[in-house]
PDB file of C-alpha atoms in Angstrom:
ATOM      1  CA  MET A   1      33.535 -86.275 179.482  1.00 85.00           C
ATOM      2  CA  LEU A   2      30.595 -87.677 177.525  1.00 89.00           C
ATOM      3  CA  GLY A   3      28.374 -84.803 178.627  1.00 90.00           C
ATOM      4  CA  GLU A   4      30.989 -82.192 177.751  1.00 92.00           C
ATOM      5  CA  PHE A   5      31.394 -83.712 174.295  1.00 93.00           C
ATOM      6  CA  LEU A   6      27.635 -83.684 173.646  1.00 92.00           C
ATOM      7  CA  LYS A   7      27.288 -80.119 174.866  1.00 91.00           C
ATOM      8  CA  ALA A   8      30.197 -78.864 172.764  1.00 92.00           C
ATOM      9  CA  HIS A   9      28.871 -80.440 169.577  1.00 92.00           C
ATOM     10  CA  ARG A  10      25.286 -79.386 170.284  1.00 89.00           C
ATOM     11  CA  ALA A  11      26.480 -75.792 170.245  1.00 91.00           C
ATOM     12  CA  ARG A  12      27.936 -76.230 166.748  1.00 89.00           C
ATOM     13  CA  VAL A  13      24.776 -77.331 164.962  1.00 87.00           C
ATOM     14  CA  ASP A  14      22.907 -74.622 163.084  1.00 84.00           C
ATOM     15  CA  PRO A  15      19.164 -75.080 163.773  1.00 82.00           C
ATOM     16  CA  GLN A  16      18.375 -74.404 160.127  1.00 77.00           C
ATOM     17  CA  ASP A  17      20.759 -77.155 159.036  1.00 78.00           C
ATOM     18  CA  ALA A  18      18.894 -79.493 161.361  1.00 73.00           C
ATOM     19  CA  GLY A  19      15.555 -78.481 159.822  1.00 75.00           C
ATOM     20  CA  LEU A  20      14.444 -76.456 162.833  1.00 73.00           C
ATOM     21  CA  PRO A  21      13.023 -72.916 162.862  1.00 69.00           C
ATOM     22  CA  SER A  22      15.623 -70.319 163.820  1.00 62.00           C
ATOM     23  CA  HIS A  23      13.521 -67.155 163.805  1.00 57.00           C
ATOM     24  CA  THR A  24      12.804 -67.393 167.522  1.00 62.00           C
ATOM     25  CA  GLN A  25      15.186 -65.763 169.992  1.00 67.00           C
ATOM     26  CA  ARG A  26      17.697 -68.259 171.362  1.00 68.00           C
ATOM     27  CA  LYS A  27      19.502 -68.095 174.676  1.00 70.00           C
ATOM     28  CA  VAL A  28      22.017 -70.748 173.710  1.00 73.00           C
ATOM     29  CA  LYS A  29      24.233 -71.204 170.690  1.00 81.00           C
ATOM     30  CA  GLY A  30      23.286 -74.085 168.434  1.00 87.00           C
ATOM     31  CA  LEU A  31      20.586 -76.547 169.444  1.00 88.00           C
ATOM     32  CA  ARG A  32      18.664 -76.718 172.697  1.00 87.00           C
ATOM     33  CA  ARG A  33      18.758 -79.928 174.697  1.00 90.00           C
ATOM     34  CA  GLU A  34      15.134 -80.708 173.930  1.00 90.00           C
ATOM     35  CA  GLU A  35      15.770 -80.219 170.213  1.00 88.00           C
ATOM     36  CA  VAL A  36      18.595 -82.744 170.249  1.00 90.00           C
ATOM     37  CA  ALA A  37      16.299 -85.130 172.097  1.00 91.00           C
ATOM     38  CA  VAL A  38      13.577 -84.769 169.469  1.00 90.00           C
ATOM     39  CA  LEU A  39      16.014 -85.246 166.585  1.00 90.00           C
ATOM     40  CA  ALA A  40      17.494 -88.327 168.254  1.00 89.00           C
ATOM     41  CA  GLY A  41      14.157 -89.812 169.263  1.00 91.00           C
ATOM     42  CA  VAL A  42      14.831 -89.851 173.012  1.00 91.00           C
ATOM     43  CA  SER A  43      13.146 -88.064 175.862  1.00 93.00           C
ATOM     44  CA  ALA A  44      14.353 -84.618 176.860  1.00 92.00           C
ATOM     45  CA  ASP A  45      14.876 -85.854 180.414  1.00 93.00           C
ATOM     46  CA  TYR A  46      17.031 -88.761 179.228  1.00 93.00           C
ATOM     47  CA  TYR A  47      19.200 -86.511 177.080  1.00 92.00           C
ATOM     48  CA  ALA A  48      19.576 -84.028 179.934  1.00 93.00           C
ATOM     49  CA  ARG A  49      20.806 -86.856 182.172  1.00 93.00           C
ATOM     50  CA  LEU A  50      23.383 -87.789 179.531  1.00 93.00           C
ATOM     51  CA  GLU A  51      24.788 -84.257 179.418  1.00 90.00           C
ATOM     52  CA  GLN A  52      24.768 -83.981 183.189  1.00 92.00           C
ATOM     53  CA  GLY A  53      26.530 -87.303 183.687  1.00 89.00           C
ATOM     54  CA  ARG A  54      23.583 -88.867 185.502  1.00 89.00           C
ATOM     55  CA  GLU A  55      23.074 -91.420 182.707  1.00 86.00           C
ATOM     56  CA  THR A  56      26.214 -93.298 181.748  1.00 82.00           C
ATOM     57  CA  ASN A  57      25.058 -96.361 179.804  1.00 86.00           C
ATOM     58  CA  PRO A  58      23.509 -95.276 176.497  1.00 89.00           C
ATOM     59  CA  SER A  59      23.009 -98.004 173.926  1.00 87.00           C
ATOM     60  CA  ALA A  60      24.762 -98.133 170.571  1.00 85.00           C
ATOM     61  CA  GLN A  61      21.435 -97.276 168.927  1.00 87.00           C
ATOM     62  CA  VAL A  62      21.039 -94.144 171.042  1.00 90.00           C
ATOM     63  CA  LEU A  63      24.599 -93.075 170.275  1.00 91.00           C
ATOM     64  CA  ASP A  64      24.013 -93.563 166.560  1.00 89.00           C
ATOM     65  CA  ALA A  65      20.873 -91.442 166.782  1.00 91.00           C
ATOM     66  CA  LEU A  66      22.724 -88.719 168.673  1.00 92.00           C
ATOM     67  CA  SER A  67      25.497 -88.817 166.073  1.00 91.00           C
ATOM     68  CA  ARG A  68      22.943 -88.131 163.347  1.00 90.00           C
ATOM     69  CA  ALA A  69      21.233 -85.408 165.362  1.00 91.00           C
ATOM     70  CA  LEU A  70      24.533 -83.660 166.068  1.00 91.00           C
ATOM     71  CA  ARG A  71      25.754 -84.199 162.499  1.00 91.00           C
ATOM     72  CA  LEU A  72      28.952 -85.885 163.645  1.00 89.00           C
ATOM     73  CA  ASP A  73      31.486 -87.071 161.098  1.00 85.00           C
ATOM     74  CA  THR A  74      32.994 -90.565 161.185  1.00 78.00           C
ATOM     75  CA  ASP A  75      35.814 -89.684 163.577  1.00 82.00           C
ATOM     76  CA  ALA A  76      33.582 -87.807 166.014  1.00 87.00           C
ATOM     77  CA  ARG A  77      30.983 -90.603 165.940  1.00 88.00           C
ATOM     78  CA  ALA A  78      33.638 -93.198 166.795  1.00 84.00           C
ATOM     79  CA  HIS A  79      34.909 -91.010 169.611  1.00 88.00           C
ATOM     80  CA  LEU A  80      31.385 -90.604 171.020  1.00 90.00           C
ATOM     81  CA  HIS A  81      31.049 -94.383 171.184  1.00 88.00           C
ATOM     82  CA  ARG A  82      34.406 -94.673 172.887  1.00 87.00           C
ATOM     83  CA  LEU A  83      33.477 -92.071 175.488  1.00 89.00           C
ATOM     84  CA  ALA A  84      30.338 -94.041 176.292  1.00 87.00           C
ATOM     85  CA  GLY A  85      32.303 -97.288 176.508  1.00 84.00           C
ATOM     86  CA  VAL A  86      30.052 -98.959 173.953  1.00 80.00           C
ATOM     87  CA  VAL A  87      32.639 -99.936 171.369  1.00 60.00           C
ATOM     88  CA  ALA A  88      35.140-102.354 172.844  1.00 41.00           C
ATOM     89  CA  ASP A  89      38.491-100.700 173.323  1.00 45.00           C
ATOM     90  CA  GLU A  90      41.056-102.431 171.122  1.00 48.00           C
ATOM     91  CA  GLY A  91      43.643-101.607 173.711  1.00 47.00           C
ATOM     92  CA  HIS A  92      46.777 -99.591 173.405  1.00 48.00           C
ATOM     93  CA  SER A  93      50.103-101.101 172.539  1.00 50.00           C
ATOM     94  CA  THR A  94      53.172-100.883 174.642  1.00 68.00           C
ATOM     95  CA  ASP A  95      55.874 -98.465 173.582  1.00 81.00           C
ATOM     96  CA  LYS A  96      57.958-101.306 172.165  1.00 87.00           C
ATOM     97  CA  VAL A  97      58.443-101.097 168.395  1.00 92.00           C
ATOM     98  CA  SER A  98      59.162-104.367 166.652  1.00 91.00           C
ATOM     99  CA  PRO A  99      62.651-104.904 165.174  1.00 92.00           C
ATOM    100  CA  GLU A 100      61.061-105.527 161.776  1.00 94.00           C
ATOM    101  CA  LEU A 101      59.333-102.155 161.807  1.00 94.00           C
ATOM    102  CA  ARG A 102      62.498-100.375 162.912  1.00 95.00           C
ATOM    103  CA  ARG A 103      64.379-101.985 160.024  1.00 95.00           C
ATOM    104  CA  LEU A 104      61.644-100.895 157.639  1.00 95.00           C
ATOM    105  CA  ILE A 105      61.846 -97.220 158.536  1.00 96.00           C
ATOM    106  CA  SER A 106      65.651 -97.337 158.674  1.00 94.00           C
ATOM    107  CA  GLY A 107      65.620 -98.388 155.033  1.00 93.00           C
ATOM    108  CA  LEU A 108      63.668 -95.304 153.963  1.00 92.00           C
ATOM    109  CA  HIS A 109      66.728 -93.150 153.335  1.00 87.00           C
ATOM    110  CA  ASP A 110      65.010 -90.380 151.366  1.00 89.00           C
ATOM    111  CA  MET A 111      61.819 -90.098 153.433  1.00 94.00           C
ATOM    112  CA  PRO A 112      61.392 -89.075 157.075  1.00 96.00           C
ATOM    113  CA  ALA A 113      59.549 -91.878 158.863  1.00 97.00           C
ATOM    114  CA  PHE A 114      58.621 -92.603 162.440  1.00 97.00           C
ATOM    115  CA  VAL A 115      56.390 -94.754 164.627  1.00 96.00           C
ATOM    116  CA  MET A 116      53.999 -92.820 166.839  1.00 95.00           C
ATOM    117  CA  SER A 117      51.905 -93.899 169.807  1.00 94.00           C
ATOM    118  CA  SER A 118      48.269 -93.053 170.428  1.00 92.00           C
ATOM    119  CA  TYR A 119      49.537 -90.328 172.767  1.00 94.00           C
ATOM    120  CA  LEU A 120      51.663 -88.863 169.938  1.00 95.00           C
ATOM    121  CA  ASP A 121      54.950 -90.128 171.392  1.00 96.00           C
ATOM    122  CA  LEU A 122      57.718 -90.608 168.839  1.00 96.00           C
ATOM    123  CA  LEU A 123      58.585 -94.232 169.597  1.00 96.00           C
ATOM    124  CA  ALA A 124      61.074 -94.836 166.779  1.00 96.00           C
ATOM    125  CA  THR A 125      62.505 -92.577 164.089  1.00 96.00           C
ATOM    126  CA  ASN A 126      64.766 -92.926 161.086  1.00 95.00           C
ATOM    127  CA  ALA A 127      67.743 -90.665 160.440  1.00 91.00           C
ATOM    128  CA  LEU A 128      65.878 -88.257 158.197  1.00 93.00           C
ATOM    129  CA  ALA A 129      63.073 -87.848 160.729  1.00 95.00           C
ATOM    130  CA  ASP A 130      65.739 -86.987 163.295  1.00 92.00           C
ATOM    131  CA  ALA A 131      67.072 -84.387 160.878  1.00 91.00           C
ATOM    132  CA  LEU A 132      63.635 -82.940 160.274  1.00 94.00           C
ATOM    133  CA  TYR A 133      62.803 -82.562 163.974  1.00 95.00           C
ATOM    134  CA  GLU A 134      66.304 -81.491 165.040  1.00 91.00           C
ATOM    135  CA  PRO A 135      65.174 -78.039 166.257  1.00 93.00           C
ATOM    136  CA  PHE A 136      63.179 -79.607 169.113  1.00 95.00           C
ATOM    137  CA  THR A 137      64.771 -80.470 172.450  1.00 91.00           C
ATOM    138  CA  PRO A 138      63.897 -83.237 172.809  1.00 93.00           C
ATOM    139  CA  ALA A 139      61.905 -84.505 169.822  1.00 94.00           C
ATOM    140  CA  ASP A 140      59.840 -86.898 171.909  1.00 95.00           C
ATOM    141  CA  ASN A 141      56.113 -86.145 171.647  1.00 97.00           C
ATOM    142  CA  LEU A 142      54.366 -84.208 168.883  1.00 97.00           C
ATOM    143  CA  ALA A 143      51.893 -82.562 171.254  1.00 97.00           C
ATOM    144  CA  ARG A 144      54.567 -81.426 173.706  1.00 97.00           C
ATOM    145  CA  MET A 145      56.722 -80.221 170.841  1.00 97.00           C
ATOM    146  CA  ALA A 146      53.885 -78.195 169.283  1.00 97.00           C
ATOM    147  CA  PHE A 147      52.660 -76.524 172.465  1.00 97.00           C
ATOM    148  CA  LEU A 148      55.527 -76.401 174.951  1.00 96.00           C
ATOM    149  CA  ASP A 149      58.728 -76.194 172.891  1.00 96.00           C
ATOM    150  CA  PRO A 150      59.709 -72.630 171.875  1.00 96.00           C
ATOM    151  CA  ALA A 151      61.003 -73.962 168.544  1.00 96.00           C
ATOM    152  CA  ALA A 152      57.467 -74.739 167.340  1.00 97.00           C
ATOM    153  CA  ALA A 153      56.505 -71.147 166.557  1.00 95.00           C
ATOM    154  CA  SER A 154      59.213 -70.761 163.914  1.00 96.00           C
ATOM    155  CA  PHE A 155      59.313 -74.412 162.809  1.00 97.00           C
ATOM    156  CA  TYR A 156      55.637 -74.561 161.797  1.00 97.00           C
ATOM    157  CA  PRO A 157      54.670 -71.685 159.441  1.00 96.00           C
ATOM    158  CA  ARG A 158      51.018 -72.724 159.871  1.00 95.00           C
ATOM    159  CA  TRP A 159      51.246 -73.233 163.604  1.00 96.00           C
ATOM    160  CA  ASN A 160      47.538 -72.625 164.245  1.00 95.00           C
ATOM    161  CA  TRP A 161      46.616 -75.380 161.800  1.00 94.00           C
ATOM    162  CA  VAL A 162      49.172 -77.734 163.351  1.00 95.00           C
ATOM    163  CA  ALA A 163      47.800 -76.939 166.808  1.00 95.00           C
ATOM    164  CA  GLN A 164      44.227 -77.766 165.806  1.00 94.00           C
ATOM    165  CA  SER A 165      45.281 -80.944 164.012  1.00 93.00           C
ATOM    166  CA  THR A 166      47.433 -82.097 166.922  1.00 95.00           C
ATOM    167  CA  VAL A 167      44.700 -81.645 169.517  1.00 95.00           C
ATOM    168  CA  GLY A 168      42.076 -83.278 167.318  1.00 93.00           C
ATOM    169  CA  ASN A 169      44.350 -86.251 166.678  1.00 92.00           C
ATOM    170  CA  LEU A 170      45.231 -86.661 170.352  1.00 93.00           C
ATOM    171  CA  ARG A 171      41.569 -86.631 171.352  1.00 91.00           C
ATOM    172  CA  LEU A 172      40.775 -89.225 168.684  1.00 89.00           C
ATOM    173  CA  THR A 173      43.571 -91.714 169.381  1.00 87.00           C
ATOM    174  CA  ALA A 174      44.296 -91.516 173.118  1.00 87.00           C
ATOM    175  CA  ASP A 175      42.294 -93.477 175.688  1.00 85.00           C
ATOM    176  CA  PRO A 176      39.966 -90.822 177.156  1.00 86.00           C
ATOM    177  CA  THR A 177      39.883 -92.569 180.562  1.00 83.00           C
ATOM    178  CA  SER A 178      43.632 -93.045 180.988  1.00 86.00           C
ATOM    179  CA  PRO A 179      45.588 -91.305 183.755  1.00 89.00           C
ATOM    180  CA  ARG A 180      48.344 -90.692 181.182  1.00 91.00           C
ATOM    181  CA  LEU A 181      46.029 -88.545 179.080  1.00 93.00           C
ATOM    182  CA  GLY A 182      44.908 -86.640 182.157  1.00 93.00           C
ATOM    183  CA  ARG A 183      48.497 -85.808 183.039  1.00 94.00           C
ATOM    184  CA  MET A 184      49.213 -84.752 179.457  1.00 95.00           C
ATOM    185  CA  VAL A 185      46.198 -82.459 179.311  1.00 96.00           C
ATOM    186  CA  ALA A 186      47.152 -80.863 182.629  1.00 95.00           C
ATOM    187  CA  GLU A 187      50.695 -80.195 181.416  1.00 96.00           C
ATOM    188  CA  LEU A 188      49.748 -79.002 177.935  1.00 96.00           C
ATOM    189  CA  SER A 189      47.034 -76.732 179.331  1.00 96.00           C
ATOM    190  CA  GLY A 190      49.861 -74.476 180.424  1.00 94.00           C
ATOM    191  CA  ASN A 191      49.535 -73.252 176.848  1.00 96.00           C
ATOM    192  CA  PRO A 192      46.217 -71.339 176.676  1.00 96.00           C
ATOM    193  CA  VAL A 193      45.738 -72.239 173.013  1.00 96.00           C
ATOM    194  CA  PHE A 194      45.852 -75.935 173.835  1.00 97.00           C
ATOM    195  CA  LYS A 195      43.423 -75.432 176.712  1.00 96.00           C
ATOM    196  CA  GLU A 196      40.931 -73.661 174.453  1.00 95.00           C
ATOM    197  CA  LEU A 197      41.229 -76.241 171.683  1.00 95.00           C
ATOM    198  CA  TRP A 198      40.910 -79.160 174.078  1.00 95.00           C
ATOM    199  CA  GLU A 199      37.761 -77.722 175.620  1.00 92.00           C
ATOM    200  CA  ASN A 200      36.323 -77.381 172.120  1.00 89.00           C
ATOM    201  CA  HIS A 201      36.184 -81.199 171.845  1.00 89.00           C
ATOM    202  CA  GLU A 202      37.241 -81.276 168.200  1.00 84.00           C
ATOM    203  CA  VAL A 203      38.067 -84.757 166.893  1.00 84.00           C
ATOM    204  CA  ARG A 204      40.269 -85.093 163.836  1.00 77.00           C
ATOM    205  CA  GLY A 205      41.969 -88.052 162.230  1.00 74.00           C
ATOM    206  CA  LYS A 206      43.646 -88.081 158.846  1.00 68.00           C
ATOM    207  CA  THR A 207      45.491 -90.781 156.973  1.00 70.00           C
ATOM    208  CA  GLN A 208      47.182 -88.284 154.670  1.00 76.00           C
ATOM    209  CA  ASP A 209      47.737 -84.554 154.390  1.00 84.00           C
ATOM    210  CA  ALA A 210      50.442 -81.969 153.716  1.00 89.00           C
ATOM    211  CA  LYS A 211      52.518 -80.057 156.243  1.00 93.00           C
ATOM    212  CA  GLU A 212      54.824 -77.090 155.912  1.00 95.00           C
ATOM    213  CA  PHE A 213      58.052 -76.746 157.867  1.00 96.00           C
ATOM    214  CA  ALA A 214      60.617 -73.982 158.215  1.00 95.00           C
ATOM    215  CA  HIS A 215      63.814 -75.860 158.961  1.00 92.00           C
ATOM    216  CA  PRO A 216      66.824 -73.763 160.065  1.00 89.00           C
ATOM    217  CA  ALA A 217      69.153 -75.815 157.837  1.00 87.00           C
ATOM    218  CA  VAL A 218      67.178 -75.951 154.581  1.00 89.00           C
ATOM    219  CA  GLY A 219      64.435 -73.336 154.856  1.00 90.00           C
ATOM    220  CA  ARG A 220      60.804 -73.846 153.875  1.00 92.00           C
ATOM    221  CA  VAL A 221      59.787 -77.351 152.875  1.00 94.00           C
ATOM    222  CA  LYS A 222      56.348 -78.817 152.178  1.00 95.00           C
ATOM    223  CA  LEU A 223      55.872 -82.539 152.735  1.00 96.00           C
ATOM    224  CA  THR A 224      52.961 -84.912 152.288  1.00 95.00           C
ATOM    225  CA  TYR A 225      52.461 -87.507 154.975  1.00 94.00           C
ATOM    226  CA  HIS A 226      50.698 -90.846 155.095  1.00 93.00           C
ATOM    227  CA  SER A 227      49.713 -92.503 158.366  1.00 92.00           C
ATOM    228  CA  PHE A 228      49.154 -96.247 158.731  1.00 91.00           C
ATOM    229  CA  ASP A 229      47.830 -98.303 161.637  1.00 88.00           C
ATOM    230  CA  VAL A 230      50.346-100.861 162.853  1.00 88.00           C
ATOM    231  CA  ARG A 231      48.126-103.920 162.830  1.00 80.00           C
ATOM    232  CA  GLU A 232      50.367-105.995 165.079  1.00 79.00           C
ATOM    233  CA  ALA A 233      50.472-103.249 167.705  1.00 83.00           C
ATOM    234  CA  PRO A 234      47.111-101.459 168.150  1.00 80.00           C
ATOM    235  CA  GLY A 235      47.706 -97.888 169.196  1.00 85.00           C
ATOM    236  CA  GLN A 236      50.860 -97.479 167.121  1.00 91.00           C
ATOM    237  CA  PHE A 237      50.980 -95.590 163.830  1.00 93.00           C
ATOM    238  CA  LEU A 238      53.583 -95.532 161.091  1.00 95.00           C
ATOM    239  CA  VAL A 239      53.968 -92.049 159.589  1.00 96.00           C
ATOM    240  CA  VAL A 240      55.943 -91.450 156.407  1.00 96.00           C
ATOM    241  CA  TYR A 241      56.686 -88.066 154.816  1.00 96.00           C
ATOM    242  CA  GLN A 242      57.563 -87.535 151.183  1.00 94.00           C
ATOM    243  CA  ALA A 243      58.205 -84.541 148.949  1.00 94.00           C
ATOM    244  CA  GLU A 244      57.096 -83.655 145.450  1.00 93.00           C
ATOM    245  CA  PRO A 245      59.942 -83.482 142.904  1.00 93.00           C
ATOM    246  CA  GLY A 246      61.533 -80.048 142.975  1.00 94.00           C
ATOM    247  CA  PRO A 247      62.724 -77.737 145.767  1.00 93.00           C
ATOM    248  CA  ASP A 248      61.047 -79.735 148.543  1.00 93.00           C
ATOM    249  CA  ALA A 249      62.673 -82.981 147.436  1.00 93.00           C
ATOM    250  CA  ASP A 250      65.988 -81.145 147.106  1.00 93.00           C
ATOM    251  CA  ALA A 251      65.676 -79.971 150.716  1.00 91.00           C
ATOM    252  CA  LEU A 252      65.280 -83.541 151.939  1.00 91.00           C
ATOM    253  CA  LYS A 253      68.256 -84.629 149.847  1.00 90.00           C
ATOM    254  CA  LEU A 254      70.310 -81.886 151.443  1.00 90.00           C
ATOM    255  CA  LEU A 255      69.491 -83.186 154.917  1.00 84.00           C
ATOM    256  CA  ALA A 256      70.308 -86.733 153.859  1.00 80.00           C
ATOM    257  CA  THR A 257      73.612 -85.880 152.162  1.00 78.00           C
ATOM    258  CA  SER A 258      74.647 -83.673 155.087  1.00 70.00           C
ATOM    259  CA  ARG A 259      74.216 -86.660 157.362  1.00 62.00           C
ATOM    260  CA  ALA A 260      76.315 -88.885 155.118  1.00 59.00           C
ATOM    261  CA  THR A 261      79.007 -86.217 154.790  1.00 62.00           C
ATOM    262  CA  ARG A 262      79.304 -85.719 158.517  1.00 57.00           C
ATOM    263  CA  GLU A 263      79.363 -89.432 159.231  1.00 59.00           C
ATOM    264  CA  ASN A 264      82.293 -89.814 156.843  1.00 63.00           C
ATOM    265  CA  ALA A 265      84.150 -86.773 158.142  1.00 59.00           C
ATOM    266  CA  SER A 266      87.784 -87.321 159.156  1.00 45.00           C
ATOM    267  CA  PRO A 267      88.828 -87.370 162.837  1.00 51.00           C
ATOM    268  CA  GLY A 268      89.233 -83.993 164.414  1.00 49.00           C
ATOM    269  CA  THR A 269      86.372 -82.363 162.567  1.00 47.00           C
ATOM    270  CA  THR A 270      83.315 -81.033 164.314  1.00 43.00           C
ATOM    271  CA  PRO A 271      81.220 -83.938 165.650  1.00 41.00           C
ATOM    272  CA  ALA A 272      77.989 -84.593 163.839  1.00 38.00           C
ATOM    273  CA  PRO A 273      74.872 -83.301 165.562  1.00 36.00           C
ATOM    274  CA  LEU A 274      72.655 -85.984 167.078  1.00 32.00           C
ATOM    275  CA  TRP A 275      70.051 -85.564 164.385  1.00 30.00           C
ATOM    276  CA  LEU A 276      72.535 -86.513 161.666  1.00 32.00           C
ATOM    277  CA  THR A 277      73.954 -89.617 163.285  1.00 34.00           C
ATOM    278  CA  GLY A 278      71.098 -91.927 164.225  1.00 37.00           C
ATOM    279  CA  THR A 279      69.322 -94.783 162.584  1.00 40.00           C
ATOM    280  CA  ALA A 280      65.819 -95.819 163.573  1.00 48.00           C
ATOM    281  CA  ARG A 281      65.782 -96.217 167.321  1.00 44.00           C
ATOM    282  CA  SER A 282      63.395 -96.764 170.156  1.00 50.00           C
ATOM    283  CA  ARG A 283      62.582 -93.816 172.330  1.00 49.00           C
ATOM    284  CA  PRO A 284      62.569 -93.878 176.114  1.00 40.00           C
TER     285      PRO A 284
END
């Protein structure tokens, strides 16, 4: 996996950006192996062994030099170190979400909130998050939902962007050596778009951004999200969505008031859908 990552990112570097002449005819896209070696200050043979998997114990200094040579950003640099096993793995939490955290997200009545694992599992959700993700059956894992659930194509107006972001986030947060990740990749590769994106070795992590949704109950809605590391449980992330005042905020209010209305409905009326009845809960 280390060699594949190096090769993929080597192909992305423009020789001119790296200060190398580009007027000569090139048989490969991006940088040659020997050029990366020169830029990183290692021998061409050593770098070739890294890409071929014959050298598996590069030092932190070598990885830093390769990061500079390949022009890696902060997320990609951290991932390179993880692939090489140089940075100590902080470990991944269990799927158990603390009662205190569940109470916290339950109290966010006007904002969808959930706790996510490093494998993008939805471990706990509040009622409004259930409402938001109601079109998915089940709403259990953001990667599975994006690539294997038919609802994703209509739910995400910018599905291609969501796909790229999801794959980049999964590659960044999940343990690259875990059997769980291997099983996930095998299953998700049934979608050719996922397979192509995964093989591209893109790494992406964001603490905040905006997403657009097309919800069957309220139509288009644009929400900003913030993601926070759960310090007491490494590998868990708290994600909270909020809307700007106006139509987007009104859409969230509609979901919230619909839930309250259905919960207070008199006996004999149509039962409330699952997504309008829950409080924050742990997922299986």
